[in-house]
């Protein structure tokens, strides 16, 4: 029997092996196989996923204020997740001590000043007593409006730079994060003096001097009531609060802290929450 031959091999004059014929029928020759091997070697291997950087966090064993700025956008979730306790804020013992204010400092420091201004308006400047009372009440309501505006638009402003986050934490965020910290609840004297001085400058420019004194006293009384009531809402149980009005204020303020910080900006009064539709949903 005559062995079969490959026509291409006959034309080239080279003998064709059975393996060569098989490679040609399959469309793969020795060169093609080597080429595919090279291509396979040249395909870049997938890189291993880089290990994810851990999310920034706050170590309560270290001073807190220096850490909050690096939280970035995560700060706004972190700060509204309340924690108990009184962590250290600053490395310096002096600065740490100055950052704390007992609640009784507020009436002790400010009530004499505001009472002096009221007496001055009546005794020295001859303001009639009914007019003085009316102006004082106007000042109390004026403080309630200022309290609402500061709380809503300044204390709850979202500042996303590291410096802005740090300022927010110092002025109000610390109270939301650690709401039961007794010594960082009321206004410290220095920032309070800045607010009091600004209010006085506006009033004495806009009103006659005797009227400015009486309205200023009323706003001052409103401020003292605000800080003392705020302390009571956090540290006096509902059963210890006199009257349903204060118990209702406490309920609303706890709702602001623990359920919905976008509502309930009034602390000493719900008047402007009602007027501006931001009542706590309780």
Short mmCIF file of C-alpha atoms in Angstrom, two decimals:
data_model
loop_
_atom_site.label_atom_id
_atom_site.label_comp_id
_atom_site.label_asym_id
_atom_site.label_seq_id
_atom_site.Cartn_x
_atom_site.Cartn_y
_atom_site.Cartn_z
CA UNK A 1 0.00 0.00 0.00
CA UNK A 2 1.27 3.48 -0.89
CA UNK A 3 1.37 5.98 2.01
CA UNK A 4 -0.79 9.08 1.51
CA UNK A 5 0.97 12.34 0.94
CA UNK A 6 0.16 15.96 1.68
CA UNK A 7 -0.27 18.02 -1.53
CA UNK A 8 1.46 21.02 0.07
CA UNK A 9 4.38 18.81 1.03
CA UNK A 10 4.54 17.37 -2.45
CA UNK A 11 4.71 20.87 -3.94
CA UNK A 12 7.44 21.98 -1.54
CA UNK A 13 9.31 18.76 -1.88
CA UNK A 14 9.29 18.17 1.88
CA UNK A 15 7.75 15.09 3.43
CA UNK A 16 4.73 15.67 5.58
CA UNK A 17 4.34 13.81 8.84
CA UNK A 18 1.04 12.74 10.25
CA UNK A 19 1.55 15.22 13.13
CA UNK A 20 2.20 18.01 10.65
CA UNK A 21 -0.98 17.17 8.78
CA UNK A 22 -2.89 17.20 12.08
CA UNK A 23 -1.48 20.62 13.00
CA UNK A 24 -2.42 22.02 9.58
CA UNK A 25 -5.96 20.62 9.73
CA UNK A 26 -6.42 22.20 13.18
CA UNK A 27 -4.93 25.50 11.90
CA UNK A 28 -2.13 25.41 14.49
CA UNK A 29 1.48 24.74 13.74
CA UNK A 30 4.49 24.74 15.92
CA UNK A 31 5.09 28.46 15.32
CA UNK A 32 1.50 29.35 16.12
CA UNK A 33 1.70 27.45 19.37
CA UNK A 34 4.86 29.28 20.35
CA UNK A 35 3.29 32.60 19.39
CA UNK A 36 0.31 31.98 21.60
CA UNK A 37 2.62 31.10 24.43
CA UNK A 38 4.43 34.43 24.04
CA UNK A 39 1.14 36.34 23.89
CA UNK A 40 0.02 34.61 27.04
CA UNK A 41 3.26 35.54 28.75
CA UNK A 42 2.83 39.16 27.66
CA UNK A 43 -0.67 39.55 29.20
CA UNK A 44 -0.23 41.59 32.40
CA UNK A 45 -1.33 39.78 35.50
CA UNK A 46 -4.01 41.54 37.57
CA UNK A 47 -2.51 43.56 40.37
CA UNK A 48 -3.38 42.63 43.89
CA UNK A 49 -5.87 45.00 45.48
CA UNK A 50 -4.16 47.50 47.64
CA UNK A 51 -5.00 47.23 51.28
CA UNK A 52 -7.64 49.81 52.19
CA UNK A 53 -6.61 52.59 54.50
CA UNK A 54 -8.48 52.41 57.83
CA UNK A 55 -11.15 55.06 58.30
CA UNK A 56 -10.03 57.88 60.58
CA UNK A 57 -11.29 57.59 64.12
CA UNK A 58 -10.98 59.36 67.45
CA UNK A 59 -8.99 57.81 70.27
CA UNK A 60 -10.61 58.87 73.54
CA UNK A 61 -7.40 58.07 75.40
CA UNK A 62 -5.81 61.09 73.67
CA UNK A 63 -6.89 64.77 73.58
CA UNK A 64 -9.96 64.84 71.33
CA UNK A 65 -9.87 68.30 69.76
CA UNK A 66 -6.62 67.68 67.84
CA UNK A 67 -8.15 64.58 66.22
CA UNK A 68 -11.59 65.67 64.99
CA UNK A 69 -10.40 67.72 61.99
CA UNK A 70 -9.00 64.66 60.24
CA UNK A 71 -12.37 62.87 60.26
CA UNK A 72 -13.51 64.79 57.17
CA UNK A 73 -17.07 64.06 56.03
CA UNK A 74 -17.27 61.18 58.51
CA UNK A 75 -17.29 63.78 61.30
CA UNK A 76 -20.97 64.60 60.71
CA UNK A 77 -22.00 61.02 61.38
CA UNK A 78 -19.59 60.60 64.28
CA UNK A 79 -20.59 63.80 66.09
CA UNK A 80 -24.28 62.89 66.10
CA UNK A 81 -23.71 59.50 67.70
CA UNK A 82 -23.77 60.49 71.41
CA UNK A 83 -21.36 58.92 73.87
CA UNK A 84 -21.25 59.13 77.67
CA UNK A 85 -18.39 60.53 79.69
CA UNK A 86 -16.12 63.55 79.82
CA UNK A 87 -13.05 62.95 77.62
CA UNK A 88 -9.97 65.13 77.70
CA UNK A 89 -10.07 67.84 75.04
CA UNK A 90 -6.60 69.44 75.20
CA UNK A 91 -3.08 68.33 76.00
CA UNK A 92 -2.36 71.48 78.01
CA UNK A 93 -3.68 71.28 81.57
CA UNK A 94 -4.28 75.06 81.59
CA UNK A 95 -6.27 75.10 78.34
CA UNK A 96 -8.18 72.02 79.46
CA UNK A 97 -9.19 73.77 82.70
CA UNK A 98 -10.24 76.93 80.84
CA UNK A 99 -12.49 74.90 78.53
CA UNK A 100 -14.72 73.87 81.45
CA UNK A 101 -17.45 76.04 82.99
CA UNK A 102 -19.71 75.03 85.91
CA UNK A 103 -23.34 76.03 85.31
CA UNK A 104 -23.50 78.34 88.36
CA UNK A 105 -20.85 80.66 86.86
CA UNK A 106 -23.45 81.98 84.40
CA UNK A 107 -25.95 83.47 86.90
CA UNK A 108 -23.18 84.47 89.29
CA UNK A 109 -21.33 86.43 86.60
CA UNK A 110 -24.14 87.90 84.52
CA UNK A 111 -27.17 88.52 86.72
CA UNK A 112 -25.54 91.42 88.62
CA UNK A 113 -24.62 93.15 85.36
CA UNK A 114 -28.08 92.83 83.80
CA UNK A 115 -29.84 93.86 87.01
CA UNK A 116 -27.58 96.91 87.26
CA UNK A 117 -28.51 97.93 83.71
CA UNK A 118 -32.22 97.61 84.47
CA UNK A 119 -31.89 99.63 87.68
CA UNK A 120 -29.89 102.26 85.83
CA UNK A 121 -32.61 102.69 83.21
CA UNK A 122 -35.31 103.21 85.86
CA UNK A 123 -33.51 105.05 88.66
CA UNK A 124 -31.00 107.25 86.84
CA UNK A 125 -32.68 107.72 83.47
CA UNK A 126 -36.27 107.92 84.69
CA UNK A 127 -37.75 105.13 82.59
CA UNK A 128 -41.30 104.46 83.80
CA UNK A 129 -41.70 101.09 85.47
CA UNK A 130 -44.43 99.78 83.11
CA UNK A 131 -42.26 100.76 80.14
CA UNK A 132 -39.26 99.08 81.72
CA UNK A 133 -41.21 95.84 82.26
CA UNK A 134 -42.49 95.89 78.68
CA UNK A 135 -38.98 96.45 77.31
CA UNK A 136 -37.56 93.68 79.49
CA UNK A 137 -40.19 91.24 78.15
CA UNK A 138 -39.34 92.39 74.62
CA UNK A 139 -35.69 91.64 75.37
CA UNK A 140 -36.54 88.13 76.62
CA UNK A 141 -38.35 87.37 73.36
CA UNK A 142 -35.48 88.94 71.45
CA UNK A 143 -33.07 86.55 73.17
CA UNK A 144 -35.28 83.57 72.27
CA UNK A 145 -35.06 84.60 68.62
CA UNK A 146 -31.28 85.06 68.84
CA UNK A 147 -30.93 81.70 70.62
CA UNK A 148 -32.87 80.01 67.81
CA UNK A 149 -30.86 81.68 65.03
CA UNK A 150 -27.47 80.94 66.62
CA UNK A 151 -28.39 77.32 67.30
CA UNK A 152 -29.85 76.64 63.86
CA UNK A 153 -27.60 78.58 61.51
CA UNK A 154 -24.26 78.77 63.36
CA UNK A 155 -24.09 75.81 65.72
CA UNK A 156 -25.49 73.46 63.07
CA UNK A 157 -23.61 74.86 60.07
CA UNK A 158 -21.62 72.13 58.29
CA UNK A 159 -18.05 73.33 57.81
CA UNK A 160 -16.10 70.61 56.04
CA UNK A 161 -12.51 71.86 56.23
CA UNK A 162 -10.37 70.47 59.08
CA UNK A 163 -10.34 73.92 60.72
CA UNK A 164 -14.09 74.34 60.25
CA UNK A 165 -14.79 70.92 61.76
CA UNK A 166 -12.57 71.73 64.74
CA UNK A 167 -14.38 75.02 65.34
CA UNK A 168 -17.75 73.31 65.07
CA UNK A 169 -16.71 70.70 67.59
CA UNK A 170 -15.45 73.30 70.05
CA UNK A 171 -18.55 75.49 69.86
CA UNK A 172 -21.33 72.91 69.65
CA UNK A 173 -20.29 69.52 68.30
CA UNK A 174 -18.73 68.53 71.62
CA UNK A 175 -22.12 68.97 73.29
CA UNK A 176 -23.82 66.69 70.74
CA UNK A 177 -21.09 64.07 71.02
CA UNK A 178 -20.89 64.15 74.82
CA UNK A 179 -24.28 65.57 75.88
CA UNK A 180 -23.88 64.59 79.53
CA UNK A 181 -20.59 66.43 80.04
CA UNK A 182 -21.58 68.82 82.84
CA UNK A 183 -18.63 71.14 82.42
CA UNK A 184 -18.97 71.75 78.67
CA UNK A 185 -22.63 72.62 78.50
CA UNK A 186 -23.07 76.31 79.31
CA UNK A 187 -21.37 79.18 77.47
CA UNK A 188 -17.86 79.86 78.81
CA UNK A 189 -17.43 83.51 79.90
CA UNK A 190 -15.17 84.60 77.01
CA UNK A 191 -17.41 83.63 74.04
CA UNK A 192 -20.44 84.71 76.08
CA UNK A 193 -18.84 88.14 76.56
CA UNK A 194 -18.39 88.45 72.80
CA UNK A 195 -22.11 87.78 72.22
CA UNK A 196 -23.17 90.10 75.07
CA UNK A 197 -20.92 92.88 73.80
CA UNK A 198 -22.25 92.54 70.25
CA UNK A 199 -25.87 92.67 71.45
CA UNK A 200 -25.16 95.78 73.53
CA UNK A 201 -23.49 97.54 70.59
CA UNK A 202 -26.52 96.94 68.36
CA UNK A 203 -29.06 98.01 71.00
CA UNK A 204 -27.29 101.19 72.04
CA UNK A 205 -26.98 102.18 68.37
CA UNK A 206 -30.61 101.44 67.50
CA UNK A 207 -32.50 102.59 70.62
CA UNK A 208 -32.55 105.50 73.05
CA UNK A 209 -30.13 104.85 75.88
CA UNK A 210 -32.71 104.13 78.65
CA UNK A 211 -34.65 101.76 76.37
CA UNK A 212 -31.41 100.06 75.26
CA UNK A 213 -30.54 99.40 78.92
CA UNK A 214 -33.92 97.79 79.64
CA UNK A 215 -33.98 95.65 76.48
CA UNK A 216 -30.38 94.62 77.12
CA UNK A 217 -31.34 93.53 80.65
CA UNK A 218 -34.24 91.51 79.25
CA UNK A 219 -32.04 89.76 76.69
CA UNK A 220 -29.52 89.10 79.43
CA UNK A 221 -32.15 87.53 81.67
CA UNK A 222 -33.24 85.42 78.71
CA UNK A 223 -29.67 84.26 78.18
CA UNK A 224 -29.18 83.30 81.84
CA UNK A 225 -32.51 81.42 81.80
CA UNK A 226 -31.43 79.63 78.62
CA UNK A 227 -28.15 78.34 80.08
CA UNK A 228 -29.66 77.34 83.44
CA UNK A 229 -32.63 75.61 81.78
CA UNK A 230 -30.31 73.86 79.34
CA UNK A 231 -28.32 72.44 82.23
CA UNK A 232 -31.52 71.31 83.96
CA UNK A 233 -32.76 69.54 80.84
CA UNK A 234 -29.64 67.40 80.75
CA UNK A 235 -29.01 66.80 84.43
CA UNK A 236 -32.35 67.02 86.25
CA UNK A 237 -34.74 64.07 85.71
CA UNK A 238 -38.18 64.84 84.33
CA UNK A 239 -39.76 64.02 87.67
CA UNK A 240 -37.62 66.70 89.30
CA UNK A 241 -38.60 69.48 86.90
CA UNK A 242 -41.32 71.83 88.16
CA UNK A 243 -44.36 71.96 85.90
CA UNK A 244 -45.38 70.40 82.57
CA UNK A 245 -43.79 73.21 80.51
CA UNK A 246 -40.25 72.38 81.60
CA UNK A 247 -40.87 68.65 81.20
CA UNK A 248 -42.10 69.30 77.67
CA UNK A 249 -39.01 71.40 76.90
CA UNK A 250 -36.81 68.57 78.16
CA UNK A 251 -38.63 66.00 75.97
CA UNK A 252 -38.18 68.18 72.93
CA UNK A 253 -34.51 68.83 73.63
CA UNK A 254 -33.74 65.14 74.18
CA UNK A 255 -35.45 64.44 70.85
CA UNK A 256 -33.10 66.99 69.25
CA UNK A 257 -30.07 65.20 70.70
CA UNK A 258 -30.97 61.55 70.32
CA UNK A 259 -33.42 61.33 67.40
CA UNK A 260 -33.41 64.29 65.01
CA UNK A 261 -30.87 67.10 65.30
CA UNK A 262 -32.49 68.94 62.36
CA UNK A 263 -35.48 69.94 64.50
CA UNK A 264 -35.99 71.58 67.88
CA UNK A 265 -33.56 74.51 67.85
CA UNK A 266 -35.30 76.43 70.60
CA UNK A 267 -34.11 75.44 74.08
CA UNK A 268 -35.66 77.91 76.51
CA UNK A 269 -38.79 78.27 74.36
CA UNK A 270 -40.59 76.54 71.48
CA UNK A 271 -41.97 79.84 70.14
CA UNK A 272 -39.71 80.18 67.10
CA UNK A 273 -39.71 76.44 66.37
CA UNK A 274 -43.48 76.78 66.03
CA UNK A 275 -43.31 79.95 63.94
CA UNK A 276 -40.56 78.58 61.64
CA UNK A 277 -41.90 75.00 61.41
CA UNK A 278 -38.97 73.21 63.06
CA UNK A 279 -40.75 71.61 66.01
CA UNK A 280 -39.40 68.31 67.26
CA UNK A 281 -41.56 65.42 66.04
CA UNK A 282 -42.66 64.13 69.43
#
